[in-house]
Every structure is written in structure tokens, then in C-alpha cells.
mmCIF file of C-alpha atoms and ligand atoms in Angstrom:
data_model
loop_
_atom_site.group_PDB
_atom_site.id
_atom_site.type_symbol
_atom_site.label_atom_id
_atom_site.label_comp_id
_atom_site.label_asym_id
_atom_site.label_seq_id
_atom_site.Cartn_x
_atom_site.Cartn_y
_atom_site.Cartn_z
ATOM 1 C CA MET A 1 -3.602 10.495 -0.764
ATOM 2 C CA ASN A 2 -1.697 13.861 0.708
ATOM 3 C CA SER A 3 0.358 16.368 -1.693
ATOM 4 C CA TYR A 4 2.072 19.086 -0.050
ATOM 5 C CA ALA A 5 0.822 21.551 -2.173
ATOM 6 C CA PRO A 6 0.973 24.915 0.009
ATOM 7 C CA PHE A 7 1.719 27.443 -3.232
ATOM 8 C CA SER A 8 -0.661 26.461 -5.286
ATOM 9 C CA GLU A 9 -3.377 24.257 -4.010
ATOM 10 C CA ILE A 10 -2.965 22.146 -7.245
ATOM 11 C CA GLU A 11 -4.873 18.867 -6.076
ATOM 12 C CA GLU A 12 -2.105 16.333 -8.646
ATOM 13 C CA TYR A 13 -2.602 12.723 -7.907
ATOM 14 C CA CYS A 14 -1.650 9.126 -9.726
ATOM 15 C CA LEU A 15 -1.527 6.286 -9.310
ATOM 16 C CA VAL A 16 1.415 3.841 -11.273
ATOM 17 C CA GLU A 17 0.151 0.166 -11.681
ATOM 18 C CA GLY A 18 3.179 -2.017 -11.335
ATOM 19 C CA LYS A 19 4.156 -5.205 -13.218
ATOM 20 C CA SER A 20 3.159 -6.836 -9.754
ATOM 21 C CA GLY A 21 -0.116 -5.963 -9.535
ATOM 22 C CA LEU A 22 0.300 -3.210 -6.925
ATOM 23 C CA PHE A 23 -1.078 0.265 -7.502
ATOM 24 C CA TYR A 24 1.306 3.145 -6.225
ATOM 25 C CA PRO A 25 -0.205 6.356 -5.310
ATOM 26 C CA GLY A 26 2.142 9.940 -6.173
ATOM 27 C CA THR A 27 1.101 13.027 -5.239
ATOM 28 C CA ARG A 28 2.105 16.869 -6.087
ATOM 29 C CA ILE A 29 5.678 18.072 -3.668
ATOM 30 C CA GLU A 30 5.739 21.380 -3.937
ATOM 31 C CA ASN A 31 8.773 23.650 -2.437
ATOM 32 C CA ILE A 32 9.680 27.088 -2.065
ATOM 33 C CA SER A 33 11.986 26.988 -4.583
ATOM 34 C CA PHE A 34 9.480 26.348 -7.187
ATOM 35 C CA PRO A 35 11.592 23.991 -9.850
ATOM 36 C CA LEU A 36 12.147 21.800 -7.040
ATOM 37 C CA THR A 37 8.783 21.052 -6.767
ATOM 38 C CA ILE A 38 8.331 16.601 -7.734
ATOM 39 C CA SER A 39 5.048 15.846 -10.101
ATOM 40 C CA ALA A 40 2.610 12.946 -8.932
ATOM 41 C CA VAL A 41 3.411 11.192 -11.853
ATOM 42 C CA ARG A 42 7.432 11.288 -10.699
ATOM 43 C CA ALA A 43 6.677 10.543 -7.021
ATOM 44 C CA ALA A 44 4.704 7.475 -8.417
ATOM 45 C CA ILE A 45 6.657 6.308 -10.315
ATOM 46 C CA CYS A 46 9.685 6.585 -8.381
ATOM 47 C CA SER A 47 8.520 5.037 -6.020
ATOM 48 C CA CYS A 48 7.337 1.936 -7.914
ATOM 49 C CA LEU A 49 11.424 1.494 -9.405
ATOM 50 C CA ALA A 50 12.160 1.733 -5.524
ATOM 51 C CA ASN A 51 9.788 -1.374 -5.018
ATOM 52 C CA ASP A 52 12.374 -3.533 -7.216
ATOM 53 C CA ASP A 53 8.800 -3.199 -9.671
ATOM 54 C CA ARG A 54 8.040 -1.945 -12.676
ATOM 55 C CA PRO A 55 5.202 0.981 -13.870
ATOM 56 C CA VAL A 56 2.724 -1.207 -16.742
ATOM 57 C CA SER A 57 0.317 2.051 -16.623
ATOM 58 C CA ILE A 58 -1.021 5.118 -15.158
ATOM 59 C CA PHE A 59 -4.262 6.254 -13.877
ATOM 60 C CA GLN A 60 -4.215 10.300 -13.591
ATOM 61 C CA ASN A 61 -6.267 12.865 -12.679
ATOM 62 C CA GLU A 62 -6.416 16.583 -13.965
ATOM 63 C CA PRO A 63 -4.503 18.447 -14.178
ATOM 64 C CA VAL A 64 -2.087 16.125 -15.885
ATOM 65 C CA SER A 65 1.674 15.895 -14.749
ATOM 66 C CA GLU A 66 3.634 17.610 -16.379
ATOM 67 C CA LEU A 67 6.617 15.638 -18.096
ATOM 68 C CA LEU A 68 3.762 12.988 -18.252
ATOM 69 C CA ASP A 69 4.749 12.027 -21.983
ATOM 70 C CA PHE A 70 8.709 11.443 -20.878
ATOM 71 C CA TRP A 71 7.422 9.034 -18.236
ATOM 72 C CA LYS A 72 4.769 7.193 -20.574
ATOM 73 C CA HIS A 73 7.768 6.885 -23.230
ATOM 74 C CA GLU A 74 10.227 5.721 -20.910
ATOM 75 C CA TYR A 75 8.568 2.639 -19.540
ATOM 76 C CA ASN A 76 5.676 1.960 -22.178
ATOM 77 C CA ILE A 77 3.098 3.034 -19.513
ATOM 78 C CA LYS A 78 -0.264 2.987 -20.820
ATOM 79 C CA ARG A 79 -2.587 5.665 -19.825
ATOM 80 C CA ILE A 80 -5.587 4.120 -18.239
ATOM 81 C CA ASP A 81 -8.972 6.318 -17.001
ATOM 82 C CA LYS A 82 -10.609 3.722 -14.934
ATOM 83 C CA LEU A 83 -9.023 1.728 -11.729
ATOM 84 C CA PRO A 84 -10.271 -1.587 -10.103
ATOM 85 C CA ASP A 85 -13.029 -0.916 -7.654
ATOM 86 C CA SER A 86 -10.191 -1.681 -4.955
ATOM 87 C CA PRO A 87 -6.648 -1.442 -6.213
ATOM 88 C CA ASP A 88 -4.194 -3.252 -4.470
ATOM 89 C CA LEU A 89 -2.400 -0.310 -2.660
ATOM 90 C CA PHE A 90 1.310 -0.187 -2.387
ATOM 91 C CA ASP A 91 2.472 0.572 1.368
ATOM 92 C CA PRO A 92 5.526 2.383 2.024
ATOM 93 C CA LEU A 93 4.957 1.435 5.797
ATOM 94 C CA ILE A 94 7.951 -1.080 7.558
ATOM 95 C CA LYS A 95 6.427 -1.386 10.323
ATOM 96 C CA GLY A 96 8.055 -3.318 13.376
ATOM 97 C CA ASP A 97 11.274 -3.539 14.690
ATOM 98 C CA ILE A 98 14.251 -3.261 12.093
ATOM 99 C CA ASN A 99 17.318 -3.684 12.160
ATOM 100 C CA LEU A 100 18.574 -0.183 10.727
ATOM 101 C CA MET A 101 21.971 -0.873 9.443
ATOM 102 C CA ALA A 102 20.857 -4.414 8.291
ATOM 103 C CA THR A 103 17.664 -2.373 6.263
ATOM 104 C CA LEU A 104 19.483 0.479 4.583
ATOM 105 C CA GLN A 105 22.223 -2.205 3.429
ATOM 106 C CA ASP A 106 19.471 -4.593 1.670
ATOM 107 C CA LEU A 107 18.137 -1.600 0.561
ATOM 108 C CA THR A 108 21.069 -0.632 -1.615
ATOM 109 C CA ASN A 109 19.833 -3.786 -4.407
ATOM 110 C CA ASN A 110 16.561 -1.827 -4.867
ATOM 111 C CA CYS A 111 18.707 1.120 -6.004
ATOM 112 C CA VAL A 112 18.259 2.018 -9.449
ATOM 113 C CA THR A 113 21.850 3.988 -10.765
ATOM 114 C CA PRO A 114 22.952 2.458 -14.808
ATOM 115 C CA HIS A 115 24.476 6.284 -15.101
ATOM 116 C CA SER A 116 26.098 6.583 -11.545
ATOM 117 C CA ASP A 117 26.615 3.032 -10.590
ATOM 118 C CA PHE A 118 25.939 4.710 -6.697
ATOM 119 C CA PRO A 119 23.817 3.482 -4.560
ATOM 120 C CA VAL A 120 22.183 5.705 -1.775
ATOM 121 C CA THR A 121 19.634 3.848 0.649
ATOM 122 C CA ALA A 122 17.660 6.368 3.026
ATOM 123 C CA LEU A 123 15.189 5.150 6.788
ATOM 124 C CA LEU A 124 12.631 8.081 7.370
ATOM 125 C CA GLU A 125 11.188 7.685 10.717
ATOM 126 C CA THR A 126 7.733 8.450 11.716
ATOM 127 C CA ASP A 127 5.541 8.089 14.296
ATOM 128 C CA ASN A 128 4.365 4.850 12.718
ATOM 129 C CA GLY A 129 7.582 3.271 11.131
ATOM 130 C CA TYR A 130 9.827 3.347 8.875
ATOM 131 C CA ILE A 131 9.411 4.864 5.564
ATOM 132 C CA ALA A 132 12.307 3.941 2.720
ATOM 133 C CA GLY A 133 13.959 5.535 -0.415
ATOM 134 C CA VAL A 134 16.134 4.634 -2.787
ATOM 135 C CA ASN A 135 17.711 6.524 -5.286
ATOM 136 C CA ILE A 136 16.434 6.242 -8.791
ATOM 137 C CA GLU A 137 18.082 7.049 -12.247
ATOM 138 C CA VAL A 138 16.476 7.736 -15.603
ATOM 139 C CA SER A 139 17.300 8.679 -19.086
ATOM 140 C CA ALA A 140 16.830 12.058 -18.262
ATOM 141 C CA TRP A 141 19.238 12.878 -15.778
ATOM 142 C CA SER A 142 17.266 15.717 -13.868
ATOM 143 C CA LEU A 143 14.026 13.680 -13.932
ATOM 144 C CA GLY A 144 15.071 11.102 -11.358
ATOM 145 C CA LEU A 145 15.020 11.418 -7.783
ATOM 146 C CA CYS A 146 17.677 10.703 -4.771
ATOM 147 C CA ALA A 147 17.085 8.699 -2.343
ATOM 148 C CA GLU A 148 16.529 11.168 0.490
ATOM 149 C CA ARG A 149 13.400 12.215 -1.953
ATOM 150 C CA THR A 150 12.075 8.914 -2.127
ATOM 151 C CA ALA A 151 11.179 8.332 1.300
ATOM 152 C CA ILE A 152 10.217 11.990 1.893
ATOM 153 C CA SER A 153 8.174 12.184 -1.296
ATOM 154 C CA ARG A 154 6.588 8.614 -0.254
ATOM 155 C CA ALA A 155 5.813 9.753 3.056
ATOM 156 C CA ILE A 156 3.677 12.728 2.851
ATOM 157 C CA THR A 157 1.814 10.771 -0.240
ATOM 158 C CA ALA A 158 0.879 8.134 2.217
ATOM 159 C CA GLY A 159 -0.182 10.854 5.061
ATOM 160 C CA TYR A 160 2.904 10.887 7.030
ATOM 161 C CA GLY A 161 3.842 14.230 6.350
ATOM 162 C CA ASP A 162 2.904 16.054 9.821
ATOM 163 C CA LYS A 163 4.616 12.677 11.357
ATOM 164 C CA LEU A 164 8.351 13.276 10.647
ATOM 165 C CA HIS A 165 11.561 12.134 12.650
ATOM 166 C CA ARG A 166 14.995 11.239 12.250
ATOM 167 C CA MET A 167 16.586 10.276 8.395
ATOM 168 C CA HIS A 168 19.113 7.985 8.274
ATOM 169 C CA ILE A 169 20.921 8.106 4.939
ATOM 170 C CA TYR A 170 23.660 5.137 3.807
ATOM 171 C CA ALA A 171 26.067 5.799 0.558
ATOM 172 C CA PRO A 172 28.544 2.416 0.955
ATOM 173 C CA LYS A 173 30.337 3.765 -2.039
ATOM 174 C CA GLY A 174 31.115 7.119 -0.282
ATOM 175 C CA ASP A 175 33.570 7.873 2.379
ATOM 176 C CA PHE A 176 31.482 10.842 3.686
ATOM 177 C CA ILE A 177 27.965 10.983 2.678
ATOM 178 C CA SER A 178 26.512 14.060 2.199
ATOM 179 C CA PRO A 179 22.991 15.298 0.946
ATOM 180 C CA CYS A 180 23.357 17.068 -2.295
ATOM 181 C CA GLY A 181 22.092 20.207 -2.153
ATOM 182 C CA SER A 182 18.309 20.342 -3.485
ATOM 183 C CA CYS A 183 17.371 17.587 -0.927
ATOM 184 C CA ARG A 184 18.848 19.830 1.375
ATOM 185 C CA GLN A 185 16.173 22.331 0.249
ATOM 186 C CA VAL A 186 13.699 20.054 0.296
ATOM 187 C CA LEU A 187 14.628 18.619 3.968
ATOM 188 C CA SER A 188 14.419 22.026 5.061
ATOM 189 C CA ASP A 189 11.345 23.267 3.542
ATOM 190 C CA ILE A 190 10.092 19.468 4.988
ATOM 191 C CA MET A 191 11.248 18.653 8.460
ATOM 192 C CA PRO A 192 13.369 21.313 9.005
ATOM 193 C CA SER A 193 13.766 20.775 13.054
ATOM 194 C CA GLN A 194 14.606 17.171 12.297
ATOM 195 C CA GLN A 195 17.979 15.297 12.347
ATOM 196 C CA VAL A 196 19.665 13.562 9.545
ATOM 197 C CA ILE A 197 21.816 10.009 10.764
ATOM 198 C CA LEU A 198 24.473 9.895 7.635
ATOM 199 C CA HIS A 199 25.993 6.565 7.418
ATOM 200 C CA HIS A 200 29.256 7.019 5.674
ATOM 201 C CA GLY A 201 30.345 4.130 3.678
ATOM 202 C CA ASN A 202 33.338 4.278 6.514
ATOM 203 C CA GLN A 203 31.963 2.512 8.707
ATOM 204 C CA THR A 204 31.372 5.551 10.433
ATOM 205 C CA SER A 205 28.632 8.137 11.174
ATOM 206 C CA SER A 206 27.529 11.699 12.072
ATOM 207 C CA THR A 207 24.505 13.080 13.157
ATOM 208 C CA HIS A 208 23.378 16.925 12.026
ATOM 209 C CA PHE A 209 20.399 19.318 12.272
ATOM 210 C CA VAL A 210 18.748 19.645 8.974
ATOM 211 C CA LYS A 211 18.189 23.585 9.266
ATOM 212 C CA ASP A 212 22.847 23.307 10.171
ATOM 213 C CA LEU A 213 23.031 21.568 6.582
ATOM 214 C CA LEU A 214 21.343 24.649 4.794
ATOM 215 C CA PRO A 215 22.146 27.690 6.639
ATOM 216 C CA TYR A 216 21.023 31.074 5.295
ATOM 217 C CA GLY A 217 18.403 28.789 2.553
ATOM 218 C CA PHE A 218 15.787 30.068 0.389
ATOM 219 C CA THR A 219 12.959 31.756 2.242
ATOM 220 C CA SER A 220 10.384 34.929 1.327
ATOM 221 C CA SER A 221 7.433 35.588 3.428
ATOM 222 C CA SER A 222 6.011 37.547 -0.331
ATOM 223 C CA ILE A 223 5.953 33.934 -1.783
ATOM 224 C CA LYS A 224 2.589 33.362 -0.085
ATOM 225 C CA ARG A 225 1.281 29.565 1.316
ATOM 226 C CA LYS A 226 -2.245 29.182 0.833
ATOM 227 C CA LYS A 227 -2.812 26.738 3.639
HETATM 228 N N1 LIG B 301 22.424 10.927 -4.945
HETATM 229 C C1 LIG B 301 21.646 10.965 -3.603
HETATM 230 O O1 LIG B 301 20.304 9.741 -3.594
HETATM 231 N N2 LIG B 301 21.692 11.299 -1.942
HETATM 232 C C2 LIG B 301 22.298 12.458 -2.302
HETATM 233 O O2 LIG B 301 22.105 13.297 -1.143
HETATM 234 C C3 LIG B 301 23.371 12.401 -3.370
HETATM 235 C C4 LIG B 301 23.060 11.664 -4.354
HETATM 236 C C5 LIG B 301 22.301 9.572 -5.771
HETATM 237 C C6 LIG B 301 21.409 10.873 -7.232
HETATM 238 C C7 LIG B 301 22.060 10.349 -8.272
HETATM 239 O O3 LIG B 301 21.534 8.441 -8.533
HETATM 240 C C8 LIG B 301 23.851 9.162 -7.440
HETATM 241 O O4 LIG B 301 23.205 9.803 -6.318
HETATM 242 C C9 LIG B 301 24.815 9.973 -7.959
HETATM 243 O O5 LIG B 301 24.582 11.191 -7.424
#
């Protein structure tokens, strides 16, 4: 598993077992704006939910992710100390050619939006194929994940962090969809020279460089990257 923890070098990872029997990897994805860091457990559970699955158990290394108790309580998840010899791992890569718009539309069925009823889907291009993300809402609003960050955390965890290209984003109920401020910050950290293609609810699309979405974004050479 591949984390992105250049500021702390904390090795935080977990595997969440879904009801389907698949195991969803999650790793720590840090951000130069530290509060936007995604914990391993949040990444894994959102990946599980985004696959129309339900978390049932979790294997977590030390240090344990912040708020693990929240997630255990939220889904009645049991902590396990031992994994099967060869766990069946979820592979986020969609291989082969896809019909982009049809896939973005299909993915809306996986969005978990009990609070907003506002589905958002994303497809992130990598060297090896597309990785999907959908928006996930949980009882604590601030702990869900936007579609863009679900796709990014899946991609980094699966080892494609340095093979990312464009991201397609679709929101059928938004006349003009555009990534939120937190997603712009994460996109700027992870894929600053790439483009996002926004597929608006009114059937139009627009293409933007990530760096144009967050002018004068937060950065500081005094926050040291350890690698
Ligand atoms: N949302 C996204 O998935 N991406 C964005 O860039 C904007 C907001 C989701 C989060 C939440 O589930 C819903 O839209 C309303 O905020």
C-alpha cells in the first residue's frame, strides 16, 4: 500500500473488509494544509461505500487512525487482528476502453448522499486506466469525502500517485459543477499540472488547469517535506 505522508512519514494503513468479502485498502493521504489530511480508515471506508459495499471489519496497523471509534460505531465494524492468508483486495482500476459519459452517469448509482441528494462522480485517468470516485456522506458531515478525493485517495493507495493525468467530474444536478475549495487544495497538492474536465448538469463541459482553480494557494517552504 502506498501512503502519501511526506510531512510526517507516518506509516498509517488499514484494510476494511466489505460485506462482499472484498478488502478495501486505505492509507494516510497528507496535505500541506494539515487539517485536509485523509486518514487511512476514512479512505478505506469511503472506498468500500463507493463500491456499493458495506464495511464489516477493519484491520489497522499502529498508529491507529484518528476517529477509529467513530467509524466503528457508525457502521458497527469489528476490529480484527489477523488477516486471511491472501485477502481478496479491491482493485480500483477500470481496465480497457470505457464510454466516459456513460460511466460517469452509471457511477451516480454508487453515490451515498443521504443528506444532500446531490450526486457527484469522478473518473481519474492514470497510465493504466481509470479510477472512479463518488461522493460519500456519513452522519458526521465533515468526515465524508467528495467524489474527487475518493478517486485521489484510491489512486494513491493503489500506487498510481505518480501516474495521474486528467480528472473528469460530473454532477447531474449542478448546472455548473466545479470542485469545492477542499478538493482544489488536494488537487493542487497531488496533481498541480493536470487538468480537470467538468461535465455540467446542463450537458456542457469545460476544461481547466488545476493551477488555475486555486490561484495564490497555500504553500510554504518552511513546512518541510521529509521526502
Ligand atoms: N461534492 C463533491 O463530491 N465534490 C465537490 O467538488 C463539491 C461537493 C459533494 C459533497 C457532498 O456529498 C455534496 O456534494 C454536497 O456538498
